[in-house]
mmCIF file of C-alpha atoms and ligand atoms in Angstrom:
data_model
loop_
_atom_site.group_PDB
_atom_site.id
_atom_site.type_symbol
_atom_site.label_atom_id
_atom_site.label_comp_id
_atom_site.label_asym_id
_atom_site.label_seq_id
_atom_site.Cartn_x
_atom_site.Cartn_y
_atom_site.Cartn_z
ATOM 1 C CA UNK A 1 78.819 115.862 85.654
ATOM 2 C CA UNK A 2 76.738 114.704 82.668
ATOM 3 C CA UNK A 3 77.436 111.291 81.232
ATOM 4 C CA UNK A 4 78.666 112.800 77.943
ATOM 5 C CA UNK A 5 81.104 115.027 79.791
ATOM 6 C CA UNK A 6 82.505 112.024 81.624
ATOM 7 C CA UNK A 7 83.235 110.126 78.408
ATOM 8 C CA UNK A 8 84.839 113.218 76.886
ATOM 9 C CA UNK A 9 87.018 113.571 79.977
ATOM 10 C CA UNK A 10 88.067 109.911 79.859
ATOM 11 C CA UNK A 11 88.879 110.287 76.166
ATOM 12 C CA UNK A 12 91.064 113.295 76.842
ATOM 13 C CA UNK A 13 92.844 111.456 79.633
ATOM 14 C CA UNK A 14 93.416 108.442 77.396
ATOM 15 C CA UNK A 15 94.862 110.723 74.726
ATOM 16 C CA UNK A 16 97.411 111.988 77.266
ATOM 17 C CA UNK A 17 95.967 115.437 78.015
ATOM 18 C CA UNK A 18 97.081 117.119 81.240
ATOM 19 C CA UNK A 19 94.143 116.953 83.612
ATOM 20 C CA UNK A 20 93.281 119.575 86.178
ATOM 21 C CA UNK A 21 93.021 118.569 89.808
ATOM 22 C CA UNK A 22 89.223 118.840 89.771
ATOM 23 C CA UNK A 23 88.985 116.712 86.631
ATOM 24 C CA UNK A 24 91.089 113.987 88.228
ATOM 25 C CA UNK A 25 88.965 114.160 91.372
ATOM 26 C CA UNK A 26 85.918 113.607 89.144
ATOM 27 C CA UNK A 27 87.472 110.485 87.568
ATOM 28 C CA UNK A 28 88.485 109.230 91.010
ATOM 29 C CA UNK A 29 84.870 109.384 92.158
ATOM 30 C CA UNK A 30 83.293 107.505 89.222
ATOM 31 C CA UNK A 31 80.900 104.622 89.802
ATOM 32 C CA UNK A 32 78.808 102.397 87.533
ATOM 33 C CA UNK A 33 79.059 102.944 83.769
ATOM 34 C CA UNK A 34 81.530 105.827 84.067
ATOM 35 C CA UNK A 35 83.847 103.674 86.167
ATOM 36 C CA UNK A 36 83.631 100.846 83.627
ATOM 37 C CA UNK A 37 84.655 103.259 80.862
ATOM 38 C CA UNK A 38 87.561 104.518 83.009
ATOM 39 C CA UNK A 39 88.805 100.969 83.623
ATOM 40 C CA UNK A 40 88.542 100.085 79.918
ATOM 41 C CA UNK A 41 90.553 103.174 78.943
ATOM 42 C CA UNK A 42 93.245 102.377 81.541
ATOM 43 C CA UNK A 43 93.421 98.785 80.304
ATOM 44 C CA UNK A 44 93.943 99.966 76.707
ATOM 45 C CA UNK A 45 96.713 102.338 77.761
ATOM 46 C CA UNK A 46 98.375 99.590 79.808
ATOM 47 C CA UNK A 47 98.302 97.209 76.813
ATOM 48 C CA UNK A 48 99.738 99.870 74.523
ATOM 49 C CA UNK A 49 102.513 101.145 76.794
ATOM 50 C CA UNK A 50 103.745 98.226 78.908
ATOM 51 C CA UNK A 51 102.081 95.287 77.154
ATOM 52 C CA UNK A 52 100.501 92.082 78.469
ATOM 53 C CA UNK A 53 103.452 90.863 80.534
ATOM 54 C CA UNK A 54 103.101 90.969 84.307
ATOM 55 C CA UNK A 55 106.356 91.458 86.204
ATOM 56 C CA UNK A 56 106.814 89.517 89.429
ATOM 57 C CA UNK A 57 108.948 91.102 92.143
ATOM 58 C CA UNK A 58 109.764 88.817 95.071
ATOM 59 C CA UNK A 59 109.266 90.686 98.342
ATOM 60 C CA UNK A 60 111.652 89.915 101.220
ATOM 61 C CA UNK A 61 110.483 91.498 104.483
ATOM 62 C CA UNK A 62 113.828 91.258 106.210
ATOM 63 C CA UNK A 63 113.081 93.060 109.491
ATOM 64 C CA UNK A 64 110.143 94.653 111.326
ATOM 65 C CA UNK A 65 112.319 96.718 113.674
ATOM 66 C CA UNK A 66 111.290 100.372 113.296
ATOM 67 C CA UNK A 67 112.003 103.713 114.938
ATOM 68 C CA UNK A 68 109.048 105.425 113.268
ATOM 69 C CA UNK A 69 105.632 105.650 114.836
ATOM 70 C CA UNK A 70 103.307 105.933 111.830
ATOM 71 C CA UNK A 71 99.708 105.947 113.046
ATOM 72 C CA UNK A 72 98.542 103.595 110.296
ATOM 73 C CA UNK A 73 101.249 100.971 110.551
ATOM 74 C CA UNK A 74 100.991 97.720 112.511
ATOM 75 C CA UNK A 75 104.750 97.544 113.137
ATOM 76 C CA UNK A 76 105.062 101.129 114.453
ATOM 77 C CA UNK A 77 107.559 101.606 117.265
ATOM 78 C CA UNK A 78 104.960 101.917 120.045
ATOM 79 C CA UNK A 79 103.259 98.643 119.209
ATOM 80 C CA UNK A 80 104.560 96.440 122.012
ATOM 81 C CA UNK A 81 102.590 93.428 120.776
ATOM 82 C CA UNK A 82 104.878 92.920 117.801
ATOM 83 C CA UNK A 83 107.640 90.359 118.118
ATOM 84 C CA UNK A 84 110.604 92.058 116.499
ATOM 85 C CA UNK A 85 112.898 90.078 114.184
ATOM 86 C CA UNK A 86 115.740 90.556 111.786
ATOM 87 C CA UNK A 87 116.882 88.153 109.112
ATOM 88 C CA UNK A 88 120.642 87.700 108.961
ATOM 89 C CA UNK A 89 122.548 88.873 105.871
ATOM 90 C CA UNK A 90 123.004 85.218 104.908
ATOM 91 C CA UNK A 91 119.272 84.511 105.201
ATOM 92 C CA UNK A 92 118.421 87.525 103.045
ATOM 93 C CA UNK A 93 120.865 86.527 100.318
ATOM 94 C CA UNK A 94 119.518 82.971 100.435
ATOM 95 C CA UNK A 95 115.923 84.204 100.135
ATOM 96 C CA UNK A 96 116.924 86.270 97.088
ATOM 97 C CA UNK A 97 118.703 83.340 95.490
ATOM 98 C CA UNK A 98 115.672 81.134 95.979
ATOM 99 C CA UNK A 99 113.470 83.869 94.448
ATOM 100 C CA UNK A 100 115.749 83.786 91.432
ATOM 101 C CA UNK A 101 115.435 79.994 91.225
ATOM 102 C CA UNK A 102 111.641 80.370 91.398
ATOM 103 C CA UNK A 103 111.880 82.426 88.211
ATOM 104 C CA UNK A 104 111.536 85.952 89.569
ATOM 105 C CA UNK A 105 113.568 88.630 87.795
ATOM 106 C CA UNK A 106 113.803 91.004 90.714
ATOM 107 C CA UNK A 107 113.548 91.202 94.483
ATOM 108 C CA UNK A 108 112.471 93.943 96.849
ATOM 109 C CA UNK A 109 114.235 94.108 100.223
ATOM 110 C CA UNK A 110 111.832 95.806 102.606
ATOM 111 C CA UNK A 111 112.004 96.583 106.308
ATOM 112 C CA UNK A 112 111.061 99.001 109.020
ATOM 113 C CA UNK A 113 113.399 101.888 109.694
ATOM 114 C CA UNK A 114 115.649 100.272 112.237
ATOM 115 C CA UNK A 115 119.198 99.118 112.649
ATOM 116 C CA UNK A 116 118.462 95.516 111.761
ATOM 117 C CA UNK A 117 121.424 95.706 109.435
ATOM 118 C CA UNK A 118 123.886 98.558 109.507
ATOM 119 C CA UNK A 119 124.294 100.391 106.176
ATOM 120 C CA UNK A 120 127.502 98.514 105.346
ATOM 121 C CA UNK A 121 125.881 95.136 106.018
ATOM 122 C CA UNK A 122 122.956 96.001 103.741
ATOM 123 C CA UNK A 123 125.416 97.135 101.045
ATOM 124 C CA UNK A 124 127.158 93.763 101.428
ATOM 125 C CA UNK A 125 123.849 91.949 100.964
ATOM 126 C CA UNK A 126 123.126 93.928 97.780
ATOM 127 C CA UNK A 127 126.614 93.224 96.436
ATOM 128 C CA UNK A 128 126.286 89.513 97.146
ATOM 129 C CA UNK A 129 122.880 89.267 95.441
ATOM 130 C CA UNK A 130 124.119 91.167 92.405
ATOM 131 C CA UNK A 131 127.242 88.984 92.200
ATOM 132 C CA UNK A 132 125.439 85.643 92.462
ATOM 133 C CA UNK A 133 122.138 86.210 90.604
ATOM 134 C CA UNK A 134 120.811 88.117 87.576
ATOM 135 C CA UNK A 135 118.231 89.828 89.818
ATOM 136 C CA UNK A 136 117.375 93.506 89.767
ATOM 137 C CA UNK A 137 117.476 94.678 93.380
ATOM 138 C CA UNK A 138 114.999 97.143 94.865
ATOM 139 C CA UNK A 139 115.350 98.568 98.358
ATOM 140 C CA UNK A 140 112.421 99.757 100.465
ATOM 141 C CA UNK A 141 113.863 100.739 103.814
ATOM 142 C CA UNK A 142 112.406 104.200 104.349
ATOM 143 C CA UNK A 143 113.872 107.630 105.007
ATOM 144 C CA UNK A 144 117.649 107.493 105.281
ATOM 145 C CA UNK A 145 120.585 109.804 104.687
ATOM 146 C CA UNK A 146 121.817 110.688 101.218
ATOM 147 C CA UNK A 147 125.118 108.949 102.065
ATOM 148 C CA UNK A 148 123.325 105.686 102.839
ATOM 149 C CA UNK A 149 121.324 105.845 99.613
ATOM 150 C CA UNK A 150 124.577 106.531 97.726
ATOM 151 C CA UNK A 151 126.357 103.613 99.401
ATOM 152 C CA UNK A 152 123.611 101.154 98.407
ATOM 153 C CA UNK A 153 123.416 102.503 94.882
ATOM 154 C CA UNK A 154 127.179 101.979 94.519
ATOM 155 C CA UNK A 155 126.737 98.461 95.846
ATOM 156 C CA UNK A 156 124.464 97.806 92.867
ATOM 157 C CA UNK A 157 120.895 98.517 94.030
ATOM 158 C CA UNK A 158 118.805 99.330 90.952
ATOM 159 C CA UNK A 159 115.620 100.750 92.433
ATOM 160 C CA UNK A 160 114.107 102.221 95.552
ATOM 161 C CA UNK A 161 110.506 102.218 96.750
ATOM 162 C CA UNK A 162 109.470 105.053 99.040
ATOM 163 C CA UNK A 163 105.786 105.860 98.980
ATOM 164 C CA UNK A 164 105.028 109.490 99.728
ATOM 165 C CA UNK A 165 101.960 108.069 101.604
ATOM 166 C CA UNK A 166 99.798 111.197 101.209
ATOM 167 C CA UNK A 167 100.351 114.465 99.350
ATOM 168 C CA UNK A 168 98.450 116.440 102.003
ATOM 169 C CA UNK A 169 101.196 117.940 104.220
ATOM 170 C CA UNK A 170 98.924 118.336 107.266
ATOM 171 C CA UNK A 171 97.566 114.818 107.035
ATOM 172 C CA UNK A 172 101.116 113.527 106.528
ATOM 173 C CA UNK A 173 102.330 115.285 109.687
ATOM 174 C CA UNK A 174 99.383 113.976 111.695
ATOM 175 C CA UNK A 175 99.852 110.387 110.548
ATOM 176 C CA UNK A 176 103.634 110.329 110.837
ATOM 177 C CA UNK A 177 104.531 111.991 114.136
ATOM 178 C CA UNK A 178 107.766 113.935 113.970
ATOM 179 C CA UNK A 179 108.067 113.705 110.193
ATOM 180 C CA UNK A 180 107.161 116.088 107.397
ATOM 181 C CA UNK A 181 106.171 115.472 103.784
ATOM 182 C CA UNK A 182 108.937 117.817 102.700
ATOM 183 C CA UNK A 183 111.574 115.493 104.183
ATOM 184 C CA UNK A 184 110.158 112.480 102.391
ATOM 185 C CA UNK A 185 110.162 114.415 99.116
ATOM 186 C CA UNK A 186 113.787 115.374 99.771
ATOM 187 C CA UNK A 187 114.623 111.660 100.065
ATOM 188 C CA UNK A 188 112.832 110.983 96.762
ATOM 189 C CA UNK A 189 114.843 113.778 95.165
ATOM 190 C CA UNK A 190 118.129 112.279 96.402
ATOM 191 C CA UNK A 191 117.163 108.850 95.086
ATOM 192 C CA UNK A 192 116.466 110.409 91.701
ATOM 193 C CA UNK A 193 119.824 112.240 91.669
ATOM 194 C CA UNK A 194 121.667 109.050 92.596
ATOM 195 C CA UNK A 195 120.280 107.268 89.546
ATOM 196 C CA UNK A 196 117.821 104.868 91.146
ATOM 197 C CA UNK A 197 114.630 103.874 89.356
ATOM 198 C CA UNK A 198 112.195 105.449 91.755
ATOM 199 C CA UNK A 199 108.924 104.034 93.040
ATOM 200 C CA UNK A 200 106.535 106.012 95.163
ATOM 201 C CA UNK A 201 102.837 105.852 95.920
ATOM 202 C CA UNK A 202 100.129 106.328 98.487
ATOM 203 C CA UNK A 203 97.335 104.784 100.508
ATOM 204 C CA UNK A 204 93.679 105.222 99.589
ATOM 205 C CA UNK A 205 91.027 105.821 102.237
ATOM 206 C CA UNK A 206 93.153 107.394 104.968
ATOM 207 C CA UNK A 207 90.959 109.191 107.501
ATOM 208 C CA UNK A 208 90.699 112.830 106.435
ATOM 209 C CA UNK A 209 91.538 112.209 102.788
ATOM 210 C CA UNK A 210 89.262 113.529 99.998
ATOM 211 C CA UNK A 211 89.014 112.991 96.232
ATOM 212 C CA UNK A 212 90.998 116.218 95.827
ATOM 213 C CA UNK A 213 93.795 114.894 98.066
ATOM 214 C CA UNK A 214 93.898 111.759 95.931
ATOM 215 C CA UNK A 215 94.077 113.905 92.796
ATOM 216 C CA UNK A 216 97.067 115.681 94.385
ATOM 217 C CA UNK A 217 98.635 112.283 95.133
ATOM 218 C CA UNK A 218 98.480 111.355 91.470
ATOM 219 C CA UNK A 219 99.696 114.759 90.272
ATOM 220 C CA UNK A 220 102.618 114.491 92.696
ATOM 221 C CA UNK A 221 103.572 111.084 91.257
ATOM 222 C CA UNK A 222 103.471 112.628 87.807
ATOM 223 C CA UNK A 223 105.684 115.503 88.928
ATOM 224 C CA UNK A 224 108.136 113.018 90.447
ATOM 225 C CA UNK A 225 108.013 111.168 87.136
ATOM 226 C CA UNK A 226 108.126 107.852 89.015
ATOM 227 C CA UNK A 227 109.092 104.615 87.332
ATOM 228 C CA UNK A 228 106.698 102.754 89.638
ATOM 229 C CA UNK A 229 103.499 103.865 91.380
ATOM 230 C CA UNK A 230 102.221 101.704 94.255
ATOM 231 C CA UNK A 231 98.663 102.305 95.386
ATOM 232 C CA UNK A 232 96.866 100.304 98.039
ATOM 233 C CA UNK A 233 93.918 100.715 100.375
ATOM 234 C CA UNK A 234 94.524 101.828 103.939
ATOM 235 C CA UNK A 235 93.616 98.912 106.233
ATOM 236 C CA UNK A 236 93.196 99.721 109.956
ATOM 237 C CA UNK A 237 95.654 97.756 112.075
ATOM 238 C CA UNK A 238 94.923 96.645 115.653
ATOM 239 C CA UNK A 239 96.965 98.282 118.435
ATOM 240 C CA UNK A 240 97.426 101.472 116.395
ATOM 241 C CA UNK A 241 95.744 104.887 116.838
ATOM 242 C CA UNK A 242 93.722 104.217 113.659
ATOM 243 C CA UNK A 243 92.494 100.772 114.743
ATOM 244 C CA UNK A 244 88.845 101.865 114.598
ATOM 245 C CA UNK A 245 89.011 103.930 111.414
ATOM 246 C CA UNK A 246 87.194 102.603 108.324
ATOM 247 C CA UNK A 247 89.323 100.923 105.651
ATOM 248 C CA UNK A 248 89.771 102.259 102.126
ATOM 249 C CA UNK A 249 87.552 100.475 99.606
ATOM 250 C CA UNK A 250 88.504 98.365 96.617
ATOM 251 C CA UNK A 251 86.450 100.599 94.310
ATOM 252 C CA UNK A 252 88.260 103.789 95.355
ATOM 253 C CA UNK A 253 91.619 102.040 95.073
ATOM 254 C CA UNK A 254 90.872 100.675 91.591
ATOM 255 C CA UNK A 255 89.823 104.144 90.417
ATOM 256 C CA UNK A 256 93.183 105.475 91.624
ATOM 257 C CA UNK A 257 95.058 102.627 89.874
ATOM 258 C CA UNK A 258 93.225 103.384 86.610
ATOM 259 C CA UNK A 259 93.862 107.125 86.909
ATOM 260 C CA UNK A 260 97.564 106.681 87.584
ATOM 261 C CA UNK A 261 97.831 104.509 84.455
ATOM 262 C CA UNK A 262 96.226 107.300 82.393
ATOM 263 C CA UNK A 263 98.346 110.067 83.933
ATOM 264 C CA UNK A 264 101.715 108.221 83.876
ATOM 265 C CA UNK A 265 101.165 105.841 80.941
ATOM 266 C CA UNK A 266 104.505 103.984 81.042
ATOM 267 C CA UNK A 267 104.844 103.534 84.823
ATOM 268 C CA UNK A 268 105.012 100.124 86.446
ATOM 269 C CA UNK A 269 101.875 99.785 88.565
ATOM 270 C CA UNK A 270 101.560 96.920 91.050
ATOM 271 C CA UNK A 271 98.359 95.083 91.885
ATOM 272 C CA UNK A 272 99.071 95.420 95.599
ATOM 273 C CA UNK A 273 98.910 92.813 98.328
ATOM 274 C CA UNK A 274 96.793 95.214 100.409
ATOM 275 C CA UNK A 275 94.172 95.304 97.657
ATOM 276 C CA UNK A 276 94.279 91.502 97.479
ATOM 277 C CA UNK A 277 93.781 91.438 101.239
ATOM 278 C CA UNK A 278 90.530 93.461 101.304
ATOM 279 C CA UNK A 279 88.956 91.888 98.214
ATOM 280 C CA UNK A 280 89.264 88.226 97.147
ATOM 281 C CA UNK A 281 89.806 89.281 93.517
ATOM 282 C CA UNK A 282 91.492 92.601 94.274
ATOM 283 C CA UNK A 283 94.713 91.885 92.415
ATOM 284 C CA UNK A 284 92.889 90.440 89.398
ATOM 285 C CA UNK A 285 90.670 93.528 89.212
ATOM 286 C CA UNK A 286 93.733 95.796 89.387
ATOM 287 C CA UNK A 287 95.400 93.878 86.523
ATOM 288 C CA UNK A 288 92.286 94.614 84.452
ATOM 289 C CA UNK A 289 92.374 98.389 85.028
ATOM 290 C CA UNK A 290 96.000 99.365 84.582
ATOM 291 C CA UNK A 291 98.268 97.267 86.817
ATOM 292 C CA UNK A 292 101.179 95.230 85.397
ATOM 293 C CA UNK A 293 103.215 94.109 88.417
ATOM 294 C CA UNK A 294 102.656 91.691 91.316
ATOM 295 C CA UNK A 295 104.924 91.452 94.333
ATOM 296 C CA UNK A 296 104.666 87.900 95.683
ATOM 297 C CA UNK A 297 105.982 87.404 99.182
ATOM 298 C CA UNK A 298 109.251 85.439 99.330
ATOM 299 C CA UNK A 299 109.881 86.012 103.036
ATOM 300 C CA UNK A 300 110.520 82.674 104.778
ATOM 301 C CA UNK A 301 107.235 81.463 106.328
ATOM 302 C CA UNK A 302 108.445 81.680 109.927
ATOM 303 C CA UNK A 303 108.883 85.464 109.753
ATOM 304 C CA UNK A 304 105.751 86.416 107.825
ATOM 305 C CA UNK A 305 103.297 86.615 110.690
ATOM 306 C CA UNK A 306 105.493 89.230 112.377
ATOM 307 C CA UNK A 307 105.430 91.614 109.413
ATOM 308 C CA UNK A 308 101.800 92.654 109.585
ATOM 309 C CA UNK A 309 101.561 96.281 108.555
ATOM 310 C CA UNK A 310 97.824 95.564 108.496
ATOM 311 C CA UNK A 311 95.702 92.567 109.546
ATOM 312 C CA UNK A 312 94.404 89.683 107.389
ATOM 313 C CA UNK A 313 97.302 89.968 104.995
ATOM 314 C CA UNK A 314 97.087 87.273 102.336
ATOM 315 C CA UNK A 315 99.583 84.382 102.052
ATOM 316 C CA UNK A 316 100.677 84.588 105.708
ATOM 317 C CA UNK A 317 100.826 80.814 106.014
ATOM 318 C CA UNK A 318 102.560 80.165 102.715
ATOM 319 C CA UNK A 319 106.160 79.467 101.827
ATOM 320 C CA UNK A 320 107.808 81.063 98.769
ATOM 321 C CA UNK A 321 107.509 77.816 96.761
ATOM 322 C CA UNK A 322 103.701 77.916 97.112
ATOM 323 C CA UNK A 323 103.296 81.553 96.089
ATOM 324 C CA UNK A 324 105.093 81.257 92.743
ATOM 325 C CA UNK A 325 102.705 78.805 91.011
ATOM 326 C CA UNK A 326 99.698 80.479 92.618
ATOM 327 C CA UNK A 327 100.611 83.917 91.292
ATOM 328 C CA UNK A 328 101.431 82.512 87.857
ATOM 329 C CA UNK A 329 97.966 80.940 87.720
ATOM 330 C CA UNK A 330 96.438 84.269 88.734
ATOM 331 C CA UNK A 331 98.235 86.067 85.905
ATOM 332 C CA UNK A 332 97.326 83.456 83.279
ATOM 333 C CA UNK A 333 93.719 83.490 84.503
ATOM 334 C CA UNK A 334 93.516 87.152 83.508
ATOM 335 C CA UNK A 335 94.693 86.395 79.965
ATOM 336 C CA UNK A 336 98.163 87.786 80.632
ATOM 337 C CA UNK A 337 101.623 86.225 80.849
ATOM 338 C CA UNK A 338 104.490 86.340 83.329
ATOM 339 C CA UNK A 339 107.202 88.667 82.024
ATOM 340 C CA UNK A 340 110.769 87.380 82.307
ATOM 341 C CA UNK A 341 113.964 89.283 83.082
ATOM 342 C CA UNK A 342 114.555 92.129 85.516
ATOM 343 C CA UNK A 343 111.603 94.195 84.280
ATOM 344 C CA UNK A 344 113.313 97.565 84.201
ATOM 345 C CA UNK A 345 111.285 100.667 83.498
ATOM 346 C CA UNK A 346 110.604 101.008 79.764
ATOM 347 C CA UNK A 347 112.274 104.437 80.034
ATOM 348 C CA UNK A 348 115.451 102.876 81.298
ATOM 349 C CA UNK A 349 118.344 102.629 78.927
ATOM 350 C CA UNK A 350 120.598 100.285 80.843
HETATM 351 N N1 LIG B 1 109.579 101.510 106.245
HETATM 352 C C1 LIG B 1 109.487 101.560 104.813
HETATM 353 C C2 LIG B 1 108.597 100.440 104.275
HETATM 354 C C3 LIG B 1 107.162 100.684 104.621
HETATM 355 S S1 LIG B 1 106.038 99.354 104.476
HETATM 356 C C4 LIG B 1 108.994 102.923 104.382
HETATM 357 O O1 LIG B 1 108.642 103.722 105.227
HETATM 358 O O2 LIG B 1 108.997 103.202 103.192
HETATM 359 C C5 LIG B 1 105.404 99.626 102.884
HETATM 360 C C6 LIG B 1 104.104 100.393 102.765
HETATM 361 O O3 LIG B 1 103.040 99.760 103.452
HETATM 362 C C7 LIG B 1 104.088 101.780 103.347
HETATM 363 O O4 LIG B 1 104.762 102.679 102.521
HETATM 364 C C8 LIG B 1 102.590 102.068 103.478
HETATM 365 O O5 LIG B 1 102.100 102.767 102.342
HETATM 366 C C9 LIG B 1 101.977 100.665 103.530
HETATM 367 N N2 LIG B 1 101.215 100.466 104.785
HETATM 368 C C10 LIG B 1 101.639 100.620 106.046
HETATM 369 N N3 LIG B 1 100.637 100.435 106.920
HETATM 370 C C11 LIG B 1 99.527 100.161 106.182
HETATM 371 C C12 LIG B 1 98.160 99.901 106.498
HETATM 372 N N4 LIG B 1 97.721 99.885 107.757
HETATM 373 N N5 LIG B 1 97.301 99.663 105.482
HETATM 374 C C13 LIG B 1 97.733 99.672 104.208
HETATM 375 N N6 LIG B 1 99.010 99.919 103.849
HETATM 376 C C14 LIG B 1 99.897 100.162 104.822
#
């Protein structure tokens, strides 16, 4: 495409026009000057819609026990090298309370899809956190039954993160043996019906993915009308079937972050840990092209090394007290500020 056409396309996107799949694929492939213009447009939209505040969500990785066998994931069921752990309900509540003391307005409870806690126990944890802190609570525990989602919502959970992973149904089925995209979308639909703020998202650079697949990923997020869109590079994990596949690149991932900001202007968009793990300034670069959320790890140090979805994850040797000032400095260094409060979706009328 000619340079003039690219700027016209970016202008249309910035003005909120619906883009065709091919047009999005073009934006997703930009390099050089065109990419700079894309990032600048995304940054303007971010400033206009969600402002300069960066929301911090404390991430508690409460168990790595999982019955799924996702080909990309380091804690997949068949990986015998992983030492499995579960935090107790008391430890999880304590980690959330310390996140609150560190100044975070919300926590994300994430785990593999296992029976680390039974549904009632997890509901109890949510209830206890809601009763003893002002935190917004997000769950990220995978594909479950509608009844379980309903139970946790009644217990007070505000949000749920369930990335669709890839919008290509064949690729999805290949990468997640025994599972289908349709089932994951059904879960997202239930979460929506139950009144959760919904986060979804995808990985960039999966083997077999193209710019058109990525365009579909973004159009799917728009159709789901997500409150949060998480996008990170695929990073090959040892002892998985994809161990030797090439990783997604920071450039591709940043293009996707910028495009999602243009397509869903008021979404919360995290500068992901995975991006920070493949590029020393990955999270800073994401904040400059559309992102407005960071999810610092608040998992107690002794568990962190066992929750390696991918290798060389940043902050593995830190404790929660070290991550808070470090992330604040990162945010201030980009000319932004740390937002206070639970950081609900701007669409949310609580
Ligand atoms: N079991 C939950 C939580 C998954 S972990 C669920 O299924 O939703 C959170 C996210 O990490 C996943 O949704 C996936 O997008 C990402 N992830 C997993 N393995 C990865 C890898 N090798 N590289 C990059 N991201 C990965």
